[in-house]
Coordinates of C-alpha atoms in Angstrom, one line a residue:
Chain A
M24 CA -10.8 -8.7 31.9
D25 CA -13.5 -6.5 33.5
A26 CA -16.7 -5.1 32.1
I27 CA -15.1 -1.8 31.1
Q28 CA -12.4 -3.5 29.2
K29 CA -15.0 -5.9 27.6
N30 CA -17.0 -2.9 26.4
L31 CA -13.9 -1.2 24.9
L32 CA -13.1 -4.5 23.1
E33 CA -16.6 -4.6 21.6
Q34 CA -16.3 -0.9 20.4
V35 CA -12.9 -1.3 18.8
A36 CA -13.0 -4.8 17.5
E37 CA -16.6 -5.8 17.5
L38 CA -15.6 -8.7 19.8
H39 CA -17.9 -10.2 22.3
G40 CA -15.5 -12.8 23.5
V41 CA -12.2 -14.2 22.2
P42 CA -12.0 -14.0 18.4
E43 CA -11.4 -16.9 16.1
G44 CA -8.0 -17.3 14.6
A45 CA -4.9 -15.5 15.8
Y46 CA -5.1 -12.7 18.2
N47 CA -3.2 -10.6 20.7
I48 CA -5.1 -8.6 23.2
R49 CA -3.2 -5.9 25.0
A50 CA -4.7 -4.4 28.2
N51 CA -3.2 -1.5 30.2
G52 CA 0.2 -1.9 28.7
K53 CA 0.5 -5.7 29.2
A54 CA -0.3 -8.8 27.0
A55 CA -3.7 -10.0 28.2
A56 CA -4.2 -12.9 25.8
R57 CA -2.7 -14.4 22.7
N58 CA -3.4 -17.1 20.2
T59 CA -1.4 -18.2 17.3
T60 CA -2.3 -20.7 14.5
A61 CA -0.4 -23.0 12.2
S62 CA 0.0 -20.2 9.6
I63 CA 0.0 -17.1 11.8
D64 CA 2.7 -16.6 14.4
I65 CA 2.8 -13.7 16.9
V66 CA 6.1 -13.0 18.6
S67 CA 6.8 -10.4 21.2
K68 CA 9.6 -8.0 20.3
T69 CA 12.6 -8.1 22.6
D70 CA 14.1 -4.7 21.9
K71 CA 10.9 -2.6 22.3
D72 CA 7.2 -2.8 23.1
G73 CA 5.2 -4.6 20.5
I74 CA 4.8 -7.7 18.4
D75 CA 5.8 -9.3 15.1
I76 CA 2.9 -10.9 13.2
I77 CA 4.2 -13.4 10.7
I78 CA 1.8 -14.7 8.2
K79 CA 3.0 -17.7 6.1
P80 CA 2.8 -17.4 2.3
G81 CA -0.4 -18.7 0.9
T82 CA -2.5 -18.3 4.1
K83 CA -6.1 -17.7 2.9
N84 CA -9.3 -16.6 4.7
Q85 CA -7.7 -16.1 8.1
S86 CA -7.8 -13.2 10.4
V87 CA -5.7 -11.6 13.1
H88 CA -7.1 -9.4 15.9
I89 CA -4.8 -7.2 17.9
P90 CA -6.9 -4.9 20.0
V91 CA -5.5 -2.6 22.7
V92 CA -7.5 -1.4 25.6
L93 CA -6.5 1.2 28.2
S94 CA -8.7 1.6 31.3
E95 CA -6.2 3.1 33.7
S96 CA -5.9 6.8 33.6
G97 CA -2.4 8.3 32.9
L98 CA -1.0 5.5 30.9
T99 CA 1.3 6.5 28.0
E100 CA 2.6 3.9 25.7
T101 CA 4.2 3.5 22.3
V102 CA 3.8 0.1 20.7
Y103 CA 5.5 -1.2 17.5
N104 CA 3.7 -3.9 15.6
D105 CA 5.1 -5.3 12.4
F106 CA 3.1 -7.4 10.0
F107 CA 4.9 -9.7 7.6
I108 CA 2.4 -10.9 5.1
G109 CA 3.7 -13.7 2.9
D110 CA 3.2 -13.9 -0.9
D111 CA -0.3 -15.0 -2.1
C112 CA -2.0 -14.5 1.3
D113 CA -5.6 -13.4 1.7
V114 CA -6.1 -12.1 5.3
T115 CA -8.1 -9.8 7.4
I116 CA -6.3 -7.8 10.2
V117 CA -8.3 -6.0 12.8
A118 CA -6.6 -3.5 15.1
G119 CA -8.0 -0.8 17.3
C120 CA -7.5 1.0 20.5
G121 CA -10.1 1.8 23.1
I122 CA -9.4 4.2 26.0
H123 CA -11.6 4.6 29.1
N124 CA -10.3 7.5 31.1
C125 CA -12.0 8.5 34.2
G126 CA -9.0 10.2 35.8
V127 CA -7.4 13.6 35.6
Q128 CA -4.3 12.5 33.7
N129 CA -4.0 12.0 30.0
S130 CA -4.1 8.5 28.5
E131 CA -2.0 8.1 25.4
H132 CA -1.5 5.3 23.0
S133 CA 0.8 5.5 20.0
G134 CA 0.7 2.5 17.7
I135 CA 3.3 2.2 15.0
H136 CA 2.1 -0.4 12.5
A137 CA 4.2 -1.5 9.6
F138 CA 2.9 -3.8 6.9
Y139 CA 5.1 -5.7 4.5
V140 CA 2.8 -7.1 2.0
G141 CA 4.1 -9.9 -0.2
K142 CA 3.6 -10.5 -3.9
N143 CA 0.0 -10.9 -5.0
A144 CA -1.2 -10.9 -1.3
R145 CA -4.5 -9.4 -0.4
V146 CA -5.0 -7.7 3.0
R147 CA -8.0 -6.1 4.5
Y148 CA -6.9 -3.9 7.5
V149 CA -9.6 -2.5 9.8
E150 CA -8.6 0.0 12.5
R151 CA -11.0 1.6 15.0
H152 CA -10.3 4.2 17.6
Y153 CA -12.7 4.9 20.5
G154 CA -12.5 6.8 23.7
E155 CA -14.8 7.2 26.7
G156 CA -14.7 8.3 30.3
D157 CA -15.8 11.4 32.1
G158 CA -12.6 12.3 33.7
L159 CA -10.6 15.5 33.0
G160 CA -7.8 13.6 31.4
E161 CA -7.6 13.5 27.7
N162 CA -7.6 10.5 25.4
I163 CA -4.8 10.8 22.9
M164 CA -4.1 8.4 20.1
N165 CA -1.4 8.9 17.5
P166 CA -1.4 6.0 15.1
T167 CA 1.3 5.6 12.5
T168 CA 0.9 3.2 9.6
I169 CA 3.7 2.2 7.2
V170 CA 2.8 0.2 4.2
E171 CA 5.2 -1.5 1.7
M172 CA 3.5 -3.3 -1.1
R173 CA 5.2 -5.8 -3.4
E174 CA 4.2 -6.6 -7.0
G175 CA 0.5 -7.4 -7.6
S176 CA -0.5 -7.0 -4.0
Y177 CA -3.8 -5.4 -2.8
M178 CA -4.6 -3.7 0.5
E179 CA -7.7 -2.1 1.8
M180 CA -7.4 0.0 4.9
E181 CA -10.5 1.1 6.8
T182 CA -9.9 3.5 9.7
T183 CA -12.6 4.8 11.9
Q184 CA -12.6 7.3 14.7
I185 CA -16.1 8.1 15.7
K186 CA -16.1 9.1 19.3
G187 CA -14.2 10.2 22.4
V188 CA -10.7 10.8 21.1
D189 CA -9.5 14.2 22.2
S190 CA -6.5 14.5 20.1
T191 CA -5.1 12.5 17.3
I192 CA -2.4 12.7 14.6
R193 CA -2.8 9.9 12.1
T194 CA 0.2 9.4 9.9
T195 CA 0.2 7.0 7.0
K196 CA 3.1 6.4 4.6
A197 CA 2.8 3.9 1.8
K198 CA 5.1 2.8 -1.0
L199 CA 3.5 0.9 -3.9
G200 CA 5.3 -1.7 -6.1
P201 CA 4.3 -2.6 -9.6
N202 CA 0.6 -3.4 -10.2
S203 CA -0.3 -3.1 -6.5
T204 CA -3.4 -1.3 -5.2
L205 CA -4.0 0.5 -2.0
I206 CA -7.5 1.7 -1.0
I207 CA -7.7 3.9 2.0
K208 CA -11.1 4.7 3.6
E209 CA -11.0 7.0 6.5
K210 CA -14.0 8.1 8.6
V211 CA -13.5 10.7 11.3
M212 CA -16.1 12.4 13.5
T213 CA -14.9 15.0 16.1
H214 CA -16.9 16.9 18.7
G215 CA -16.3 19.2 21.6
R216 CA -12.8 20.7 21.5
Q217 CA -11.3 17.7 19.7
L218 CA -8.4 17.9 17.3
A219 CA -7.8 15.4 14.5
K220 CA -5.1 15.5 11.9
S221 CA -4.7 13.0 9.1
D222 CA -1.5 12.9 7.1
F223 CA -1.3 10.5 4.2
T224 CA 1.7 10.1 1.9
V225 CA 1.4 7.6 -0.9
D226 CA 4.4 7.0 -3.2
L227 CA 3.2 5.4 -6.5
D228 CA 6.6 3.9 -7.4
G229 CA 5.7 0.8 -9.4
E230 CA 4.4 0.7 -12.9
G231 CA 0.6 0.1 -13.1
C232 CA 0.0 0.8 -9.4
H233 CA -3.0 2.5 -8.1
T234 CA -4.3 4.3 -5.0
N235 CA -7.6 5.7 -3.9
V236 CA -7.7 7.7 -0.7
I237 CA -11.2 8.5 0.5
S238 CA -11.9 10.5 3.6
R239 CA -15.3 11.3 5.0
S240 CA -15.4 13.5 8.1
V241 CA -17.8 15.4 10.3
A242 CA -16.6 18.2 12.6
R243 CA -19.1 19.2 15.3
G244 CA -18.9 21.4 18.3
E245 CA -15.7 23.5 18.3
S246 CA -13.6 20.6 16.9
K247 CA -10.9 21.0 14.3
Q248 CA -9.8 18.7 11.6
V249 CA -6.9 18.8 9.1
F250 CA -6.7 16.4 6.2
L251 CA -3.4 16.2 4.3
A252 CA -3.0 13.8 1.4
R253 CA 0.2 13.7 -0.6
I254 CA 0.2 11.5 -3.7
N255 CA 3.4 11.2 -5.7
G256 CA 3.1 9.7 -9.1
N257 CA 6.6 8.3 -9.8
A258 CA 5.6 5.8 -12.5
A259 CA 2.8 5.0 -14.9
C260 CA 0.1 5.0 -12.2
Y261 CA -3.3 6.2 -11.2
G262 CA -3.9 8.1 -8.0
H263 CA -7.2 9.6 -6.7
S264 CA -7.9 11.3 -3.5
E265 CA -11.2 12.6 -2.2
C266 CA -12.1 14.4 0.9
D267 CA -15.7 15.1 1.8
A268 CA -16.4 17.0 5.0
I269 CA -19.5 18.1 6.8
I270 CA -19.1 21.0 9.3
M271 CA -21.6 21.5 12.0
D272 CA -21.8 24.1 14.9
Q273 CA -18.4 25.8 15.0
G274 CA -16.5 22.9 13.5
V275 CA -13.5 23.8 11.3
V276 CA -12.1 21.6 8.6
S277 CA -9.0 22.1 6.4
A278 CA -8.3 19.9 3.4
I279 CA -4.8 20.1 2.0
P280 CA -4.3 17.5 -0.7
E281 CA -1.1 17.5 -2.7
V282 CA -0.7 15.7 -6.0
T283 CA 2.6 15.6 -7.8
A284 CA 3.2 14.0 -11.1
N285 CA 6.9 13.1 -11.4
C286 CA 6.3 10.8 -14.4
L287 CA 4.6 11.5 -17.7
D288 CA 2.4 8.5 -17.4
A289 CA 1.1 9.4 -13.9
Q290 CA -2.6 10.3 -13.8
L291 CA -3.6 12.0 -10.6
I292 CA -6.9 13.5 -9.5
H293 CA -8.0 15.1 -6.4
E294 CA -11.4 16.3 -5.2
A295 CA -12.5 18.0 -1.9
A296 CA -15.7 19.4 -0.8
I297 CA -16.5 21.0 2.6
G298 CA -19.8 22.4 3.6
K299 CA -22.7 22.0 6.0
I300 CA -25.7 19.7 5.6
A301 CA -27.8 20.9 2.7
G302 CA -31.0 22.6 3.8
E303 CA -33.2 20.6 1.3
Q304 CA -31.9 17.3 2.7
L305 CA -33.0 18.3 6.2
T306 CA -36.4 19.6 5.0
K307 CA -37.1 16.4 3.2
L308 CA -36.5 14.2 6.3
M309 CA -38.4 16.7 8.5
T310 CA -41.5 16.4 6.2
L311 CA -41.3 12.7 6.9
G312 CA -41.8 13.4 10.6
L313 CA -38.3 13.7 12.0
T314 CA -37.2 16.6 14.2
E315 CA -34.3 18.7 12.9
K316 CA -31.9 16.9 15.3
E317 CA -33.0 13.5 14.2
A318 CA -32.8 14.4 10.6
E319 CA -29.2 15.7 11.1
E320 CA -28.3 12.4 12.9
Q321 CA -29.7 10.3 10.0
I322 CA -27.7 12.3 7.4
V323 CA -24.5 12.1 9.4
N324 CA -24.9 8.4 10.0
G325 CA -25.6 7.8 6.4
F326 CA -22.6 9.9 5.4
L327 CA -20.2 8.0 7.6
K328 CA -21.5 4.5 6.9
Chain B
M180 CA 11.2 52.8 -28.6
D181 CA 13.0 50.3 -30.8
A182 CA 11.8 47.3 -32.8
I183 CA 12.6 44.8 -29.9
Q184 CA 10.7 46.9 -27.4
K185 CA 7.8 47.3 -29.8
N186 CA 7.6 43.5 -30.3
L187 CA 7.6 43.0 -26.5
L188 CA 4.8 45.5 -26.1
E189 CA 2.8 43.6 -28.7
Q190 CA 3.4 40.3 -26.8
V191 CA 2.4 41.6 -23.4
A192 CA -0.3 44.1 -24.1
E193 CA -1.3 43.3 -27.7
L194 CA -0.4 46.9 -28.5
H195 CA 0.7 48.0 -31.9
G196 CA 1.1 51.6 -31.0
V197 CA 0.1 53.8 -28.1
P198 CA -3.2 52.6 -26.6
E199 CA -6.3 54.5 -26.2
G200 CA -7.2 55.9 -22.7
A201 CA -4.8 56.1 -19.9
Y202 CA -1.4 54.4 -20.0
N203 CA 2.0 54.3 -18.5
I204 CA 4.8 52.5 -20.5
R205 CA 7.9 51.6 -18.6
A206 CA 11.0 50.7 -20.6
N207 CA 14.3 49.6 -19.1
G208 CA 13.5 50.9 -15.7
K209 CA 12.3 54.4 -16.8
A210 CA 9.0 55.9 -17.7
A211 CA 8.8 55.9 -21.5
A212 CA 5.3 57.4 -22.0
R213 CA 2.3 58.3 -20.0
N214 CA -1.2 59.5 -20.7
T215 CA -3.9 60.4 -18.2
T216 CA -7.6 61.2 -18.8
A217 CA -10.2 63.3 -17.0
S218 CA -11.2 60.3 -14.9
I219 CA -8.0 58.3 -14.6
D220 CA -4.9 59.9 -13.1
I221 CA -1.5 58.3 -12.9
V222 CA 1.0 59.7 -10.4
S223 CA 4.6 58.6 -9.9
K224 CA 5.4 57.5 -6.4
T225 CA 8.0 59.6 -4.6
D226 CA 9.1 57.2 -1.9
K227 CA 9.8 54.2 -4.2
D228 CA 9.6 53.0 -7.8
G229 CA 6.1 52.8 -9.1
I230 CA 2.9 54.6 -9.8
D231 CA -0.5 55.3 -8.2
I232 CA -3.4 54.8 -10.6
I233 CA -6.4 56.7 -9.4
I234 CA -9.7 56.0 -11.0
K235 CA -12.6 58.3 -10.2
P236 CA -15.8 56.8 -8.8
G237 CA -18.3 56.1 -11.6
T238 CA -15.7 55.8 -14.4
K239 CA -17.2 53.4 -17.0
N240 CA -15.9 51.6 -20.1
Q241 CA -12.4 53.0 -19.8
S242 CA -9.0 51.2 -19.8
V243 CA -5.6 51.6 -18.3
H244 CA -2.5 50.0 -19.9
I245 CA 0.7 49.8 -17.8
P246 CA 3.1 47.5 -19.7
V247 CA 6.7 47.1 -18.8
V248 CA 9.5 46.1 -21.2
L249 CA 13.1 45.2 -20.4
S250 CA 15.5 44.8 -23.3
E251 CA 18.8 45.5 -21.5
S252 CA 20.4 42.4 -19.9
G253 CA 21.1 42.5 -16.2
L254 CA 18.4 44.9 -15.1
T255 CA 16.8 44.1 -11.7
E256 CA 13.8 46.1 -10.6
T257 CA 11.0 46.1 -8.1
V258 CA 8.0 48.3 -9.0
Y259 CA 5.1 49.1 -6.8
N260 CA 1.8 50.0 -8.6
D261 CA -1.3 50.8 -6.6
F262 CA -4.7 50.9 -8.2
F263 CA -7.4 52.9 -6.4
I264 CA -10.6 52.0 -8.2
G265 CA -13.6 54.2 -7.1
D266 CA -17.1 53.0 -6.3
D267 CA -19.3 52.0 -9.2
C268 CA -16.4 52.0 -11.8
D269 CA -16.4 49.6 -14.7
V270 CA -12.8 49.5 -16.1
T271 CA -10.2 47.2 -17.8
I272 CA -6.6 47.2 -16.6
V273 CA -3.9 45.7 -18.8
A274 CA -0.5 45.0 -17.2
G275 CA 2.3 42.9 -18.4
C276 CA 6.0 42.5 -18.6
G277 CA 8.1 41.5 -21.5
I278 CA 11.8 40.7 -21.2
H279 CA 14.3 40.4 -24.1
N280 CA 17.6 39.2 -22.7
C281 CA 20.4 38.5 -25.0
G282 CA 23.1 38.9 -22.4
V283 CA 24.7 36.7 -19.8
Q284 CA 23.2 38.4 -16.8
N285 CA 19.8 37.8 -15.4
S286 CA 17.0 40.2 -16.0
E287 CA 14.5 40.4 -13.2
H288 CA 11.2 42.3 -12.8
S289 CA 9.2 42.1 -9.7
G290 CA 5.9 43.9 -9.9
I291 CA 3.9 44.4 -6.7
H292 CA 0.3 45.4 -7.7
A293 CA -2.3 46.3 -5.2
F294 CA -5.9 46.8 -6.1
Y295 CA -8.4 48.6 -3.9
V296 CA -11.7 47.9 -5.5
G297 CA -14.5 50.3 -4.5
K298 CA -18.1 49.4 -3.7
N299 CA -20.0 47.9 -6.7
A300 CA -17.0 48.5 -9.0
R301 CA -16.2 46.0 -11.8
V302 CA -12.6 45.4 -12.8
R303 CA -11.2 43.3 -15.5
Y304 CA -7.4 42.8 -15.0
V305 CA -5.3 41.2 -17.7
E306 CA -1.6 40.4 -17.0
R307 CA 0.7 38.8 -19.5
H308 CA 4.3 37.7 -19.0
Y309 CA 6.6 37.0 -21.8
G310 CA 10.3 36.4 -22.2
E311 CA 12.7 36.0 -25.2
G312 CA 16.3 36.3 -26.1
D313 CA 19.0 33.7 -26.7
G314 CA 21.5 34.9 -24.1
L315 CA 22.6 32.9 -21.1
G316 CA 21.0 35.3 -18.7
E317 CA 17.7 34.2 -17.2
N318 CA 14.4 36.0 -17.4
I319 CA 12.9 36.2 -13.9
M320 CA 9.5 37.6 -13.0
N321 CA 8.0 37.6 -9.6
P322 CA 4.6 39.3 -9.6
T323 CA 2.7 39.9 -6.4
T324 CA -0.9 40.9 -6.6
I325 CA -2.9 42.2 -3.6
V326 CA -6.6 42.6 -3.9
E327 CA -9.0 44.2 -1.5
M328 CA -12.6 44.2 -2.5
R329 CA -15.4 46.2 -1.0
E330 CA -19.0 45.4 -0.9
G331 CA -20.7 44.3 -4.1
S332 CA -17.5 44.6 -6.2
Y333 CA -16.5 42.2 -9.0
M334 CA -13.0 41.5 -10.3
E335 CA -11.9 39.2 -13.0
M336 CA -8.1 38.5 -13.2
E337 CA -6.6 36.8 -16.2
T338 CA -2.9 36.0 -16.0
T339 CA -1.0 34.4 -18.7
Q340 CA 2.6 33.2 -18.9
I341 CA 3.1 31.4 -22.1
K342 CA 6.7 31.6 -23.1
G343 CA 10.3 32.5 -22.2
V344 CA 10.1 33.1 -18.4
D345 CA 12.8 31.0 -16.7
S346 CA 11.7 31.5 -13.2
T347 CA 8.6 32.9 -11.6
I348 CA 6.9 33.0 -8.3
R349 CA 3.5 34.4 -8.6
T350 CA 1.9 35.5 -5.4
T351 CA -1.7 36.6 -5.1
K352 CA -3.5 37.6 -1.9
A353 CA -7.1 38.7 -1.9
K354 CA -9.6 39.7 0.8
L355 CA -13.2 39.8 -0.2
G356 CA -15.9 42.0 1.3
P357 CA -19.6 41.2 1.4
N358 CA -21.2 40.1 -1.8
S359 CA -18.0 40.6 -3.8
T360 CA -16.8 38.2 -6.5
L361 CA -13.2 37.4 -7.5
I362 CA -12.6 35.2 -10.6
I363 CA -9.0 34.2 -11.2
K364 CA -8.0 32.5 -14.5
E365 CA -4.4 31.5 -14.7
K366 CA -2.7 30.0 -17.7
V367 CA 0.9 28.9 -17.5
M368 CA 3.1 27.0 -20.0
T369 CA 6.6 26.1 -19.0
H370 CA 9.4 24.5 -21.1
G371 CA 13.1 23.8 -20.9
R372 CA 14.3 23.9 -17.2
Q373 CA 11.8 26.6 -16.2
L374 CA 10.3 26.8 -12.8
A375 CA 6.9 28.4 -12.1
K376 CA 5.2 28.6 -8.7
S377 CA 1.8 30.1 -8.2
D378 CA 0.6 30.9 -4.7
F379 CA -3.0 32.1 -4.2
T380 CA -4.5 33.0 -0.9
V381 CA -8.2 34.1 -0.9
D382 CA -9.9 35.1 2.3
L383 CA -13.6 35.0 1.9
D384 CA -14.4 37.4 4.7
G385 CA -17.7 39.0 3.7
E386 CA -21.1 37.5 3.7
G387 CA -22.2 36.3 0.3
C388 CA -18.8 36.6 -1.3
H389 CA -17.6 34.2 -3.9
T390 CA -14.3 33.1 -5.6
N391 CA -13.4 30.9 -8.4
V392 CA -9.7 30.1 -9.0
I393 CA -9.1 28.3 -12.2
S394 CA -5.6 27.2 -13.3
R395 CA -4.7 25.6 -16.5
S396 CA -1.1 24.7 -17.0
V397 CA 1.2 22.7 -19.3
A398 CA 4.6 21.6 -18.2
R399 CA 7.0 20.5 -21.1
G400 CA 10.6 19.6 -21.2
E401 CA 12.1 19.3 -17.8
S402 CA 10.1 22.2 -16.4
K403 CA 8.6 22.2 -12.9
Q404 CA 5.4 23.8 -11.7
V405 CA 3.8 24.2 -8.3
F406 CA 0.3 25.4 -7.8
L407 CA -0.8 26.4 -4.3
A408 CA -4.3 27.7 -3.7
R409 CA -5.5 28.5 -0.2
I410 CA -9.1 29.4 0.2
N411 CA -10.4 30.4 3.6
G412 CA -14.1 30.5 4.1
N413 CA -14.6 33.0 7.0
A414 CA -18.3 33.8 6.3
A415 CA -21.3 32.5 4.5
C416 CA -19.5 32.2 1.2
Y417 CA -18.8 30.0 -1.8
G418 CA -15.3 29.1 -2.9
H419 CA -14.1 26.9 -5.8
S420 CA -10.7 26.1 -7.0
E421 CA -9.7 24.0 -10.0
C422 CA -6.3 23.0 -11.3
D423 CA -6.0 21.1 -14.6
A424 CA -2.5 20.3 -15.7
I425 CA -1.0 18.6 -18.8
I426 CA 2.4 17.1 -18.4
M427 CA 4.6 16.4 -21.4
D428 CA 8.2 15.1 -21.8
Q429 CA 9.7 15.1 -18.2
G430 CA 7.6 18.0 -16.9
V431 CA 6.6 17.9 -13.2
V432 CA 3.5 19.4 -11.7
S433 CA 2.4 19.7 -8.1
A434 CA -1.0 20.8 -7.1
I435 CA -1.5 21.8 -3.5
P436 CA -4.8 23.3 -2.8
E437 CA -5.9 24.1 0.7
V438 CA -9.5 24.7 1.6
T439 CA -10.5 25.7 5.1
A440 CA -14.0 26.3 6.3
N441 CA -13.9 28.5 9.4
C442 CA -17.6 29.2 9.2
L443 CA -20.6 26.8 9.2
D444 CA -22.0 28.5 6.1
A445 CA -18.8 28.3 4.0
Q446 CA -19.1 26.0 1.0
L447 CA -15.7 25.1 -0.4
I448 CA -14.9 22.8 -3.3
H449 CA -11.6 21.9 -4.9
E450 CA -10.7 19.8 -7.9
A451 CA -7.4 19.0 -9.4
A452 CA -6.3 16.7 -12.3
I453 CA -2.8 16.1 -13.6
G454 CA -2.1 13.8 -16.5
K455 CA -0.7 13.6 -20.0
I456 CA -2.7 14.2 -23.2
A457 CA -5.1 11.3 -23.6
G458 CA -4.1 8.8 -26.3
E459 CA -7.5 8.7 -27.9
Q460 CA -7.5 12.5 -28.4
L461 CA -4.2 12.3 -30.2
T462 CA -5.3 9.3 -32.4
K463 CA -8.5 11.2 -33.3
L464 CA -6.6 14.2 -34.6
M465 CA -4.0 12.0 -36.3
T466 CA -6.7 10.2 -38.3
L467 CA -7.7 13.6 -39.6
G468 CA -4.2 13.9 -41.1
L469 CA -2.2 15.7 -38.4
T470 CA 1.2 14.5 -37.3
E471 CA 1.6 13.5 -33.7
K472 CA 3.5 16.8 -33.0
E473 CA 0.8 18.9 -34.7
A474 CA -2.0 17.0 -32.9
E475 CA -0.2 17.7 -29.6
E476 CA 0.1 21.4 -30.4
Q477 CA -3.6 21.7 -31.3
I478 CA -4.6 20.0 -28.0
V479 CA -2.3 22.2 -25.9
N480 CA -3.5 25.4 -27.7
G481 CA -7.1 24.5 -27.2
F482 CA -6.5 23.6 -23.5
L483 CA -4.8 27.0 -22.8
K484 CA -7.3 29.1 -24.9

């Protein structure tokens, strides 16, 4: 692995070397390194590109890292990763994709991740997307996340796309069983002429299930963002979605939440707010000695933290 | 005008006789009565069904009533009413449609109302929809409202559909000029197998303009409601939309707001909440001696007031 790939790895997985626990590192469309443990198995798919990650029931305090790096220009790949998380597990899964594109061709990675979360299991899923490179080719990432949660399970999903992705359509579809909880925290920052679309569908199917979809986004330059969140209350459940967006320069943001109560005992709430940085916030930081630019950066960083 | 028609008139326009000021009463597809004043003229269209209501600039504290009643089963009509409201007016416009359908055929009224609101004019627009009759025929109303607001104008729109409308698609499209304000208050109650769809599009085009779209709805029985509110911030403006819905029985409500900031100085906020009547509210009223049914009625009435 070269210096460019190592830097990408650090950006998407905060890894400075090989991680502890199970991992599968994919570089330029090929498996670069893999480690399995006694309770976490990783098996290459035979019918298509991708892997099965099988986590034994009762596995606690373990992690799986599956970063993807692309440093060749013009690569296009679709990868299917399925996570089978046994009952009563408590695990952290870190995925991410970093693209370095110095060429004229587009680089494109589409990761389709499916999570089958067992009874009473707890999963923390972290996904980061990052792009760099000064070529004319675009960095394109279209992640799809499918989540199926069994009774009493809990999943927290943190997705971050801070820099360098020219075009992204992020699709998430989740089905929640009884008393399960899904927390989604999304952070997106776009700049230049970038385009980002997030499309969430959460079916609250099981009695007592609960979701909270929180999106924070910043659109700078001439970038465009669309946030779609569909929450369907099909049982006695609680659903909340929240979209806060800061627009800067000529950035454009659309928030299109959709809450549907199909059951009398569904309780659904949505909130969205779009606006620029409040003038008084800037003034306050500027009286402390910051330039306007520095004050803006501080506010944006705090907002996306 | 017979007793049935008089009752419809009372329901949709709170009229017990002929109103004061200008009016145009339409009954079973024909003009039943009309009155104009020195400052408000009403002229029948020659190319299609409908009227032009022309209000002279500077007209203050005057009202126009244009109720429609349908008591014959099987009538289908599309009526175009255009309101030309001069600069500096301050007027109240009351429209509404009442259908009494005892037959087996559907009765359908589609009113297309366009409002051209002059500079610094103030308009209060009240619209009520009401249906009755124990026939098998459905009562269908599809109102379309088009609003164009010039600089500094103010319009308040109160639309109410409380009872007896089997199917309705309510479309509202508004374009706001500089420093204009549009307040929309919608109240909808559906029961049985009724279907109600509200579709608002507000373009905040002028600097300093402002909209507030407030919907309160109750879905009982097996009724279905869809609330769509599209607010486009195209200038330095402020937009707020709010949808509160109570579901009862097997009622279904979807809220699909869409806020888009196309300008850095657009500030847009949306809120939506769907749920059943809170248990503690019911309990509180029941300890005061009300039955559960009575307590529910009180809460619903208060909510829609």
